[in-house]
PDB file of C-alpha atoms and ligand atoms in Angstrom:
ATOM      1  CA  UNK A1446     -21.380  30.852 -30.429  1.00  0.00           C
ATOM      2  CA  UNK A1447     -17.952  31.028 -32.088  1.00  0.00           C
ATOM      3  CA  UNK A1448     -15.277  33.026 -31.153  1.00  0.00           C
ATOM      4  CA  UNK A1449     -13.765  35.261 -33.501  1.00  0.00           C
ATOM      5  CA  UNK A1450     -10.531  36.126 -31.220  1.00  0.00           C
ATOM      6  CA  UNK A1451      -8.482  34.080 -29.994  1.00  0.00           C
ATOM      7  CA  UNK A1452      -7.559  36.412 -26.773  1.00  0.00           C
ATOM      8  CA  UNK A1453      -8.571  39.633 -25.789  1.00  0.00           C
ATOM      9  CA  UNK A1454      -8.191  42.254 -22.964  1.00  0.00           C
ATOM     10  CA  UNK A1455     -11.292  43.087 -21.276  1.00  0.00           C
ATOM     11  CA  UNK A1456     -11.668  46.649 -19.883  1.00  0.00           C
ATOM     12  CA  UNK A1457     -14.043  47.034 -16.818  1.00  0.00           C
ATOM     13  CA  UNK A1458     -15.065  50.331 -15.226  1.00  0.00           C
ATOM     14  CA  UNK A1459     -15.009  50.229 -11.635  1.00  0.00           C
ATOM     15  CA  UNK A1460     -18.448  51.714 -11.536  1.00  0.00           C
ATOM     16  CA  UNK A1461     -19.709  48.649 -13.536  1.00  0.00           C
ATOM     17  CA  UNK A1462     -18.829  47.195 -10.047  1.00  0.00           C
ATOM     18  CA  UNK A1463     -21.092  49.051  -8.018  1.00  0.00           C
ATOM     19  CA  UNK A1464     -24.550  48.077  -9.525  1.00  0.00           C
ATOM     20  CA  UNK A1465     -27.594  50.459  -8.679  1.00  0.00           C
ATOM     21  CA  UNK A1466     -26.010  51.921  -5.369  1.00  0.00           C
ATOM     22  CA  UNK A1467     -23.555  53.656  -7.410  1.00  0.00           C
ATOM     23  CA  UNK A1468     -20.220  53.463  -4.457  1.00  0.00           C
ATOM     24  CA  UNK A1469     -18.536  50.050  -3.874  1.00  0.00           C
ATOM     25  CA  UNK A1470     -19.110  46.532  -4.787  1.00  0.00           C
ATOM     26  CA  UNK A1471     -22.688  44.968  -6.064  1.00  0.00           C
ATOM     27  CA  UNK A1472     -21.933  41.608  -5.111  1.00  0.00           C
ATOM     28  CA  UNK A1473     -24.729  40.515  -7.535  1.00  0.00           C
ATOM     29  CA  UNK A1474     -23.485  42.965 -10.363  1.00  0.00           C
ATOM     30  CA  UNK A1475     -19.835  41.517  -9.963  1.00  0.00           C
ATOM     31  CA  UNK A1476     -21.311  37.604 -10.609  1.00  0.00           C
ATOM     32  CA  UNK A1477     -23.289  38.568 -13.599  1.00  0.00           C
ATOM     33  CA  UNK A1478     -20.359  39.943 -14.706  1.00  0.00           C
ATOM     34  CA  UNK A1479     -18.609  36.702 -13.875  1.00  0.00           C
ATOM     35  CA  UNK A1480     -20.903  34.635 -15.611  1.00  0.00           C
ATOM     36  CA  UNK A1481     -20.405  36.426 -19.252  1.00  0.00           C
ATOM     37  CA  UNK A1482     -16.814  36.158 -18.670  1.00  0.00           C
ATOM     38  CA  UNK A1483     -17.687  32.264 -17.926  1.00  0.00           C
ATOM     39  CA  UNK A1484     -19.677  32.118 -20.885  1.00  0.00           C
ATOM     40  CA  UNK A1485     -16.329  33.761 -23.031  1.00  0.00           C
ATOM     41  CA  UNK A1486     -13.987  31.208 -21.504  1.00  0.00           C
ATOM     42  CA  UNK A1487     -16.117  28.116 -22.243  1.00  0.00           C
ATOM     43  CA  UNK A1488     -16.074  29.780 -25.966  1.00  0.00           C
ATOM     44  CA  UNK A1489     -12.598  29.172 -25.530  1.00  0.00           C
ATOM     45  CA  UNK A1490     -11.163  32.814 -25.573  1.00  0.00           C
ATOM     46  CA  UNK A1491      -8.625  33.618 -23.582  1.00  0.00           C
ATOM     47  CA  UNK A1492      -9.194  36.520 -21.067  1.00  0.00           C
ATOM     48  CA  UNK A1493      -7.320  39.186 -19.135  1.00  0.00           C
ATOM     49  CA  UNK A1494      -9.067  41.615 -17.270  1.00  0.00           C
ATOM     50  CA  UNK A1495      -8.334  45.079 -15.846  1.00  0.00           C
ATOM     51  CA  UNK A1496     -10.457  46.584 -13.992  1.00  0.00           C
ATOM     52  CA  UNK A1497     -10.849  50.434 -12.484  1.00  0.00           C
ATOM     53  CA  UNK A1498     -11.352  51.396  -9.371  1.00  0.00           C
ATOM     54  CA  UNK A1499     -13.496  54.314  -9.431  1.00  0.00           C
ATOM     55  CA  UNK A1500     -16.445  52.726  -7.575  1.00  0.00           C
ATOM     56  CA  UNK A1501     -14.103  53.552  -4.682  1.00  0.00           C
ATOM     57  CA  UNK A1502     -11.671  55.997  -5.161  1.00  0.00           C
ATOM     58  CA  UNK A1503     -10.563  58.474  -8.299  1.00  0.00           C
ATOM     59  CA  UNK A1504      -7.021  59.645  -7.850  1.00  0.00           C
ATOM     60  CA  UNK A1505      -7.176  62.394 -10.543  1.00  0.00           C
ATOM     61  CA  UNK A1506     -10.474  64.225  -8.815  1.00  0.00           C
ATOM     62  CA  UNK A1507      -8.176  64.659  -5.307  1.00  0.00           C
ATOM     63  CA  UNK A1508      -6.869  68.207  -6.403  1.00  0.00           C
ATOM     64  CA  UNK A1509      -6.241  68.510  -2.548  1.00  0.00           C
ATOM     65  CA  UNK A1510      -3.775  65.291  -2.593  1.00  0.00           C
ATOM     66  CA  UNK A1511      -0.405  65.121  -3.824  1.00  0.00           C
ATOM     67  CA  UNK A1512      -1.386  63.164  -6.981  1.00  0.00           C
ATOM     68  CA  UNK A1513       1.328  60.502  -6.643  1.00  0.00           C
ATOM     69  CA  UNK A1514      -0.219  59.697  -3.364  1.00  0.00           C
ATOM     70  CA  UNK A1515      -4.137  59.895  -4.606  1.00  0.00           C
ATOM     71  CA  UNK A1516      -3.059  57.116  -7.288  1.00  0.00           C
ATOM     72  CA  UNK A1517      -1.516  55.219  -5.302  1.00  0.00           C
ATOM     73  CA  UNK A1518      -4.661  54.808  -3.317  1.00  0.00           C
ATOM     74  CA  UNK A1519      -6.631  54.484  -6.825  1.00  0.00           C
ATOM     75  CA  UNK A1520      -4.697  51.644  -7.180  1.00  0.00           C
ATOM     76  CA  UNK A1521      -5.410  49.905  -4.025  1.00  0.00           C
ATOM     77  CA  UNK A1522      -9.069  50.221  -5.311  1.00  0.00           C
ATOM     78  CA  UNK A1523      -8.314  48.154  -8.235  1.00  0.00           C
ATOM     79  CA  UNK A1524      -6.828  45.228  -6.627  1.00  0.00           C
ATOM     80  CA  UNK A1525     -10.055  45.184  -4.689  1.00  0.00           C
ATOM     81  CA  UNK A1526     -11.897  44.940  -7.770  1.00  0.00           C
ATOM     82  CA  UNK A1527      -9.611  42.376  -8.847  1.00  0.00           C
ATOM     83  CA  UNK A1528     -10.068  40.571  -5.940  1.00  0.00           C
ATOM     84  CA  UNK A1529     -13.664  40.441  -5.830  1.00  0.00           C
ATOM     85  CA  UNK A1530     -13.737  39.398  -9.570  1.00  0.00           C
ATOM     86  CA  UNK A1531     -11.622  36.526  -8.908  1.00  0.00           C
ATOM     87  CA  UNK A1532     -13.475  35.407  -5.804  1.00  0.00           C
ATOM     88  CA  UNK A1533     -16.945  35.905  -8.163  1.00  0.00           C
ATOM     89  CA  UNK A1534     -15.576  33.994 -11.250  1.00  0.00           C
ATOM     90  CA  UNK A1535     -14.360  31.246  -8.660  1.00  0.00           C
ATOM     91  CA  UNK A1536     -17.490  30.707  -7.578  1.00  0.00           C
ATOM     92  CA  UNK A1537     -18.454  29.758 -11.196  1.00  0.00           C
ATOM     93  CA  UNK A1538     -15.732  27.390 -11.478  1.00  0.00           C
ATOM     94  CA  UNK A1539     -13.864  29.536 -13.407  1.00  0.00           C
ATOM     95  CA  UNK A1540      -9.812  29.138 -13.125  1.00  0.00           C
ATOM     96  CA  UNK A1541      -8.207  32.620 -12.623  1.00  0.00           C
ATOM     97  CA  UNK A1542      -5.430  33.944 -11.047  1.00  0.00           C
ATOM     98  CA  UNK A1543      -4.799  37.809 -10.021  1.00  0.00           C
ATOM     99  CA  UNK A1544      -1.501  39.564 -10.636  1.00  0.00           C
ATOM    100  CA  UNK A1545      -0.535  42.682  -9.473  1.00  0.00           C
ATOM    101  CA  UNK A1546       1.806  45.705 -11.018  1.00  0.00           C
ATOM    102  CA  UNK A1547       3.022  46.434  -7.585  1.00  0.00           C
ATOM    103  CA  UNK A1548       4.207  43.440  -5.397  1.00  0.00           C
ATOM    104  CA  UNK A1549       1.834  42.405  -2.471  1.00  0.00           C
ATOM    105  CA  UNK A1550       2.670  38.672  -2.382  1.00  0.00           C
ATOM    106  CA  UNK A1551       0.807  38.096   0.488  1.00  0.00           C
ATOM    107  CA  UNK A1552      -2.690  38.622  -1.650  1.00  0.00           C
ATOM    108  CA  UNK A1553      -1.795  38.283  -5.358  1.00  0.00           C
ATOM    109  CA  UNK A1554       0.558  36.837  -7.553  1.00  0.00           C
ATOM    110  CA  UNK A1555       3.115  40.042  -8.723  1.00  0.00           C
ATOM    111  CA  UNK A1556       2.886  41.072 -12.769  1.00  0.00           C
ATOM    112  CA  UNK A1557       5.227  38.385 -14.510  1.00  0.00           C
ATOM    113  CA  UNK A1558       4.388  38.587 -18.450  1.00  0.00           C
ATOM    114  CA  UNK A1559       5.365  35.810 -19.494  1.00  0.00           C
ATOM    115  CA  UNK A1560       3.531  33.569 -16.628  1.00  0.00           C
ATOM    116  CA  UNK A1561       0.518  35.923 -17.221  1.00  0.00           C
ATOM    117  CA  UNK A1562       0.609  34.232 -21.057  1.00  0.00           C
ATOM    118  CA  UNK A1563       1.027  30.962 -19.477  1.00  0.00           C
ATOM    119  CA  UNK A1564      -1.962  31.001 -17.069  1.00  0.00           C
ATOM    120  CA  UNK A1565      -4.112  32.221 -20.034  1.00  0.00           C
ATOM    121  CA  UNK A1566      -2.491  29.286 -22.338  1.00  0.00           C
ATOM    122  CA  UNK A1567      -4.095  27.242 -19.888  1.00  0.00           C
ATOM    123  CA  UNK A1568      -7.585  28.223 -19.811  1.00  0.00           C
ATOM    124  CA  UNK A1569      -7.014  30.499 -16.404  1.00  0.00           C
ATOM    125  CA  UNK A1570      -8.311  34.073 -16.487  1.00  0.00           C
ATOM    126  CA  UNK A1571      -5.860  36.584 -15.616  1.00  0.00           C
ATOM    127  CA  UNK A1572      -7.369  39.753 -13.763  1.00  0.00           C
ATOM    128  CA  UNK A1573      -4.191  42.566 -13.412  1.00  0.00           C
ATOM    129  CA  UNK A1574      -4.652  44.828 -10.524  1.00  0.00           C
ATOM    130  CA  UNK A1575      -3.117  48.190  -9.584  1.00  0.00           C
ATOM    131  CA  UNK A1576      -3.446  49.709 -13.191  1.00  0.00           C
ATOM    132  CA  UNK A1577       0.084  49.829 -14.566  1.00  0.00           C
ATOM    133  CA  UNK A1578       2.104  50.462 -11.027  1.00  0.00           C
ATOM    134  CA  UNK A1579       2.338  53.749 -11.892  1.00  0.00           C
ATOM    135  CA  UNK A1580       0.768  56.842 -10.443  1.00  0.00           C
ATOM    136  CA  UNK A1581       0.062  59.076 -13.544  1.00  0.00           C
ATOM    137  CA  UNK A1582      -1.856  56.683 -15.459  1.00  0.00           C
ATOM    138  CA  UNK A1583      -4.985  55.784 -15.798  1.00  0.00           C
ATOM    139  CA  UNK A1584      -6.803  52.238 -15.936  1.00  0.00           C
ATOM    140  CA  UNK A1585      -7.317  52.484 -19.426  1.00  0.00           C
ATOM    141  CA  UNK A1586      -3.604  52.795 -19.635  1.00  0.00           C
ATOM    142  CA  UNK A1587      -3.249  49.761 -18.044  1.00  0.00           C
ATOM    143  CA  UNK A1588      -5.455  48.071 -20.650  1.00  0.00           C
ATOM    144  CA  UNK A1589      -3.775  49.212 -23.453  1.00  0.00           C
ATOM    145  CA  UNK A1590      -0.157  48.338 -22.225  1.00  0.00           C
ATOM    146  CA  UNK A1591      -1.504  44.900 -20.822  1.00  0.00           C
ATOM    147  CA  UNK A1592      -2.793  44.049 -24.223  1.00  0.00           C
ATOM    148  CA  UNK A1593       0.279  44.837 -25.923  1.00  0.00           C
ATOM    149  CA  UNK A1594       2.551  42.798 -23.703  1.00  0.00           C
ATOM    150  CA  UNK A1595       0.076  39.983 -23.632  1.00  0.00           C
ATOM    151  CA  UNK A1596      -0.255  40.134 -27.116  1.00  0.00           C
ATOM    152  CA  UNK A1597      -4.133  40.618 -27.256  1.00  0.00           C
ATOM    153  CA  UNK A1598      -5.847  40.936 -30.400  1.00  0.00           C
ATOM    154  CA  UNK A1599      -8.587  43.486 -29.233  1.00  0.00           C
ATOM    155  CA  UNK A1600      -9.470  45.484 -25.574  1.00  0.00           C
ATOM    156  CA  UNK A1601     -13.104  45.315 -24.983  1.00  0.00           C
ATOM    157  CA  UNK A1602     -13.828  48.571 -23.545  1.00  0.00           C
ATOM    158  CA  UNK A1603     -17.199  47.071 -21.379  1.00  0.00           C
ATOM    159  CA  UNK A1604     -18.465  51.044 -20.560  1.00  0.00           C
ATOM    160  CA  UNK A1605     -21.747  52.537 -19.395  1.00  0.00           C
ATOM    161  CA  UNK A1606     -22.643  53.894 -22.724  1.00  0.00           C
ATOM    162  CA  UNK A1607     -23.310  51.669 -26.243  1.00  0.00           C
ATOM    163  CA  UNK A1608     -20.397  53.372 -28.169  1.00  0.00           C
ATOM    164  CA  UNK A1609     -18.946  56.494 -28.843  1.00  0.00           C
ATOM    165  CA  UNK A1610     -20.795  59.643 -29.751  1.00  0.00           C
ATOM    166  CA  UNK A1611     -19.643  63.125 -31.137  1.00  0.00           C
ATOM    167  CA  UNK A1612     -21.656  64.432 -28.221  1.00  0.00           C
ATOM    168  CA  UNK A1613     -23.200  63.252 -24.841  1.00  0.00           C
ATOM    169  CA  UNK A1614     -26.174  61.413 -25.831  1.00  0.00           C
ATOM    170  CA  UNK A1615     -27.788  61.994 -22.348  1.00  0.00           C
ATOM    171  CA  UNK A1616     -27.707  66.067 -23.230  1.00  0.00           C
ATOM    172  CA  UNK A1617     -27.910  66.013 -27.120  1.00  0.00           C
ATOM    173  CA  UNK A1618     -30.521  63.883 -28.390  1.00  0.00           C
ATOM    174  CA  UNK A1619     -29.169  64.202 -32.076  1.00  0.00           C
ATOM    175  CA  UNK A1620     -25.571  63.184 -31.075  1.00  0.00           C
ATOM    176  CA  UNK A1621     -24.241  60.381 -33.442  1.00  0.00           C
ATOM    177  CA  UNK A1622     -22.879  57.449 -32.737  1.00  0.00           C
ATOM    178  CA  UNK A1623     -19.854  56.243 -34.882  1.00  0.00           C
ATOM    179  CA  UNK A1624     -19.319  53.145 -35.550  1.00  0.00           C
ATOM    180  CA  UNK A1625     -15.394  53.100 -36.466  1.00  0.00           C
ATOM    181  CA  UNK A1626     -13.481  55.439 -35.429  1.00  0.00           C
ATOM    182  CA  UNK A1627      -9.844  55.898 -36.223  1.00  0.00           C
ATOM    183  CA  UNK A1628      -7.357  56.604 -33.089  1.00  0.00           C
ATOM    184  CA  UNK A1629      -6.207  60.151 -34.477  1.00  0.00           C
ATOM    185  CA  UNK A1630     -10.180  61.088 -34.887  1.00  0.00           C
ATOM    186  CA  UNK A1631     -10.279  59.856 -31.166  1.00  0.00           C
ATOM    187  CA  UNK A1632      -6.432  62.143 -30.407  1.00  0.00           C
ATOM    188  CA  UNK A1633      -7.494  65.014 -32.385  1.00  0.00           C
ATOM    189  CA  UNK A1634     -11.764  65.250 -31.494  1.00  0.00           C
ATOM    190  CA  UNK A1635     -10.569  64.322 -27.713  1.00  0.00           C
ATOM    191  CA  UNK A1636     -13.225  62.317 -27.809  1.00  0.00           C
ATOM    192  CA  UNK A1637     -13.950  60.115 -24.205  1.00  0.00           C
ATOM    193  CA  UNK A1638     -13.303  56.940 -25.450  1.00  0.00           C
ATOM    194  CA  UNK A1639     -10.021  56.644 -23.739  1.00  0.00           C
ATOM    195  CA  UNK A1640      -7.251  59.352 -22.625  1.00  0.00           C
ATOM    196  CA  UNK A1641      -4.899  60.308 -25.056  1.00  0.00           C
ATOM    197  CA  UNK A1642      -1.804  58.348 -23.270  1.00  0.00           C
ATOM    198  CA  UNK A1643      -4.049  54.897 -23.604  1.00  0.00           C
ATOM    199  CA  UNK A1644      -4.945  55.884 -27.577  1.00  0.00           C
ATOM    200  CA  UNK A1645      -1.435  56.750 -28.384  1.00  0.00           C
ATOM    201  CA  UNK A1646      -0.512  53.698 -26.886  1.00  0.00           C
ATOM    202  CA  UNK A1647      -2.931  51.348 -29.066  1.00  0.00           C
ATOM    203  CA  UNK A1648      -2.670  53.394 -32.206  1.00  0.00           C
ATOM    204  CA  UNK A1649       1.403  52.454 -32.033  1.00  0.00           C
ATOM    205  CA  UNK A1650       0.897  49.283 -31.002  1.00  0.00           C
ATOM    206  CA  UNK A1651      -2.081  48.488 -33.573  1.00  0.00           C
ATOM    207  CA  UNK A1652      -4.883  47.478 -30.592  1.00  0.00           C
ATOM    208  CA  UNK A1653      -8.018  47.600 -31.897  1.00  0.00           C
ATOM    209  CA  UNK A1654     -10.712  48.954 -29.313  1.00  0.00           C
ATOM    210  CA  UNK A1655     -14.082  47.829 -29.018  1.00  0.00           C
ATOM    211  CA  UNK A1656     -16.577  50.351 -26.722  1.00  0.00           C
ATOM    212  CA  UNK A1657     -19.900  48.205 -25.571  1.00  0.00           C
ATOM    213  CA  UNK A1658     -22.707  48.840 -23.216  1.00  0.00           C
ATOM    214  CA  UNK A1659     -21.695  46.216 -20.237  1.00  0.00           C
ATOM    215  CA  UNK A1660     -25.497  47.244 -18.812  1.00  0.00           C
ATOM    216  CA  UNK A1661     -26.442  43.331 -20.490  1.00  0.00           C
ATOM    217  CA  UNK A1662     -23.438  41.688 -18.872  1.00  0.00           C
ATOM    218  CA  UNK A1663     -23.642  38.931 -21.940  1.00  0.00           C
ATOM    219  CA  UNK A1664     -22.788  41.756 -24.469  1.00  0.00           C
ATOM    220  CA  UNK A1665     -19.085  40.701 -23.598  1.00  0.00           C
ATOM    221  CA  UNK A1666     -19.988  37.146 -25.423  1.00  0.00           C
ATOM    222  CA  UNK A1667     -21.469  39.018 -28.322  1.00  0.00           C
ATOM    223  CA  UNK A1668     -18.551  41.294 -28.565  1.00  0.00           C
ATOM    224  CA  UNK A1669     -16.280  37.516 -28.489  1.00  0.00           C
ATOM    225  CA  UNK A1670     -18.465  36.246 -31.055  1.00  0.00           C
ATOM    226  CA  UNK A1671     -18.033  39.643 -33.373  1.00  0.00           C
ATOM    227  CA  UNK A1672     -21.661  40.234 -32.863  1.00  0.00           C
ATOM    228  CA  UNK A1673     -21.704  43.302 -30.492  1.00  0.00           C
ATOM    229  CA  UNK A1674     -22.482  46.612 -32.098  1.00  0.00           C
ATOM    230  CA  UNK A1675     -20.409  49.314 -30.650  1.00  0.00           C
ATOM    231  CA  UNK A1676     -18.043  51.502 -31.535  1.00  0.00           C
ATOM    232  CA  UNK A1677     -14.410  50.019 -33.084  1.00  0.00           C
ATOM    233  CA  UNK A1678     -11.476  52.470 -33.259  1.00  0.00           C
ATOM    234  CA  UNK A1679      -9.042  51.059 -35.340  1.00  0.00           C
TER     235      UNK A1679
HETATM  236  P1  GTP B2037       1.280  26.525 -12.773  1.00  0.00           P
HETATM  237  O1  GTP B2037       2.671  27.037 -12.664  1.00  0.00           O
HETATM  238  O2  GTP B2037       0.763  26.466 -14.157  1.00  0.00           O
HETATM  239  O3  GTP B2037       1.019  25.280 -11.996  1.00  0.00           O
HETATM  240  O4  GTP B2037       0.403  27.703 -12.152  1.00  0.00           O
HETATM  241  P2  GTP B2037      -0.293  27.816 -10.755  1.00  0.00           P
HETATM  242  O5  GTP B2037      -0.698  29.249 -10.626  1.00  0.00           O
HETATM  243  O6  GTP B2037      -1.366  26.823 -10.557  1.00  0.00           O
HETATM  244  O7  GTP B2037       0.851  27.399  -9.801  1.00  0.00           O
HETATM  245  P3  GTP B2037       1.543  28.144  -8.636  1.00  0.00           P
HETATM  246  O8  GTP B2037       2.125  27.055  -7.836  1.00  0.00           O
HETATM  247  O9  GTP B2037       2.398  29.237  -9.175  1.00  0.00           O
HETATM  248  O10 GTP B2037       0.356  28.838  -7.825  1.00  0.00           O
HETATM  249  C1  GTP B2037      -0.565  28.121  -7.040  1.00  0.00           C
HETATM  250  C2  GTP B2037      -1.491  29.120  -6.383  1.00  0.00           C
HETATM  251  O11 GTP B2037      -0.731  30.045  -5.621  1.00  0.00           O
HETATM  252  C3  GTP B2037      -2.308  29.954  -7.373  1.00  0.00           C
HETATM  253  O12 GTP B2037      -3.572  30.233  -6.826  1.00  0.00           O
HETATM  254  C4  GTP B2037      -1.512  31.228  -7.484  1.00  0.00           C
HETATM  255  O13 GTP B2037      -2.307  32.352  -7.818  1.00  0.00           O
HETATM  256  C5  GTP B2037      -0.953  31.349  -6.070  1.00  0.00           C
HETATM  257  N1  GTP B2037       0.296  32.097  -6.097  1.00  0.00           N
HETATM  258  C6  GTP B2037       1.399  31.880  -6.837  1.00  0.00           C
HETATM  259  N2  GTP B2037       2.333  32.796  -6.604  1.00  0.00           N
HETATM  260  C7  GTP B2037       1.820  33.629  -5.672  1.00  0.00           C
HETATM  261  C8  GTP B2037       2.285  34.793  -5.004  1.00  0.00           C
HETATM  262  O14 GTP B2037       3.381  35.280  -5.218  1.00  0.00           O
HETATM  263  N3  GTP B2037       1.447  35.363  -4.098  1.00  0.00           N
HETATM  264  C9  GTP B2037       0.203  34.864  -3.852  1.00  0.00           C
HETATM  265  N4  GTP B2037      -0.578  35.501  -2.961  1.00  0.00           N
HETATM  266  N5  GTP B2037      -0.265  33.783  -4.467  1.00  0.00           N
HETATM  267  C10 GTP B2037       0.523  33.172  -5.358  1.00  0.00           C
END
């Protein structure tokens, strides 16, 4: 297959993580994973990846935490996310190298932009852990602002769902799927593609976002290849 972009920012849920068991890390789950992203590189696309944390810990549900402190801890969740998807895309072979947005030097290389671009320039995959280094944001947030600094020309939003609908599909069984969307239909119809910091975000910055089903891991190489039917808000 041929790539239709030349780099793009690859959004993973931390529950995509977690496999049947539904808490933590599907070993399995996180290779299969690994091997689409393989199959992207060897395409030739360049990859950044961030990844939730959610399978672990959700900072925004902890209404009995300071919230500062609760996303702090959400973001220790991501870099172990982003440490098992390096140590699974490894195992394939495949060069990557972790960065984090808050410094722990000891386990991961800290967020440097422009050697973040480098590493990709060379064929390495760059996973980015600890969202954005913020509390206050979400992961999705951390997508959109990664793509924009690295200068991405889409976010694959790899989700539990095959798009985006004007209702839940699980409780409406007439609920439409769209198939483009435009960011101030997702702003204005709060629709839960992304939270309205992350759409803002892309809609000034001109990010396209694609929203797959990541339940057939390889959907990620259809997406690369412009194949994957989803949802695009543009
Ligand atoms: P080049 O500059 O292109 O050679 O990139 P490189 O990543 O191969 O070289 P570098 O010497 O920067 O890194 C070698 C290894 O050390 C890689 O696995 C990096 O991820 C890792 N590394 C680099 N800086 C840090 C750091 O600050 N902390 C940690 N834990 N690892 C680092």
């Amino acid at each position: 297959m041929k790539p239709v972009y030349k780099r793009i920012l690859l959004k993973i849920s931390g529950e995509a993580l977690a496999g049947e068991q539904g808490f933590g890390l599907d070993f399995d789950t996180v290779v299969r994973i690994c091997e689409s992203v393989r199959k992207c590189a060897d395409m030739g696309v360049e990859i950044g990846i961030v990844v939730g944390g959610g399978n672990f810990w959700r900072g925004r549900s902890h209404d009995k935490m300071d919230r500062a402190r609760a996303d702090h801890m959400g973001m220790l969740a991501t870099v172990i996310n982003s440490l098992a998807l390096a140590d699974g895309l490894e195992q394939l072979g495949v060069p990557v190298r972790v960065q984090t947005g808050i410094a722990m030097q000891e386990i991961a290389e800290p967020y440097i932009r422009n050697k973040a671009v480098r590493h990709m320039e060379k064929g390495r995959v760059v996973v980015f852990g600890c969202g954005t280094g913020n509390p206050f944001f979400s992961t999705d947030t951390a997508a959109a602002l990664r793509a924009a600094e690295i200068d991405a020309d889409i976010i694959f939003k790899a989700t539990n769902v095959d798009g985006v609908y004007d209702s839940d599909p699980k409780k409406n069984p007439n609920a439409k799927k769209f198939d483009t969307l435009s960011y101030l239909d997702v702003l204005n119809n709060g629709l839960q593609v992304m939270d309205s910091t992350a759409a803002s975000l892309c809609m000034d910055n001109n990010i396209s976002i694609l929203v797959f089903n990541l339940n057939d891991p390889d959907n990620i190489v259809r997406a690369a290849a412009g194949e994957q039917a989803g949802t695009i808000v543009k």
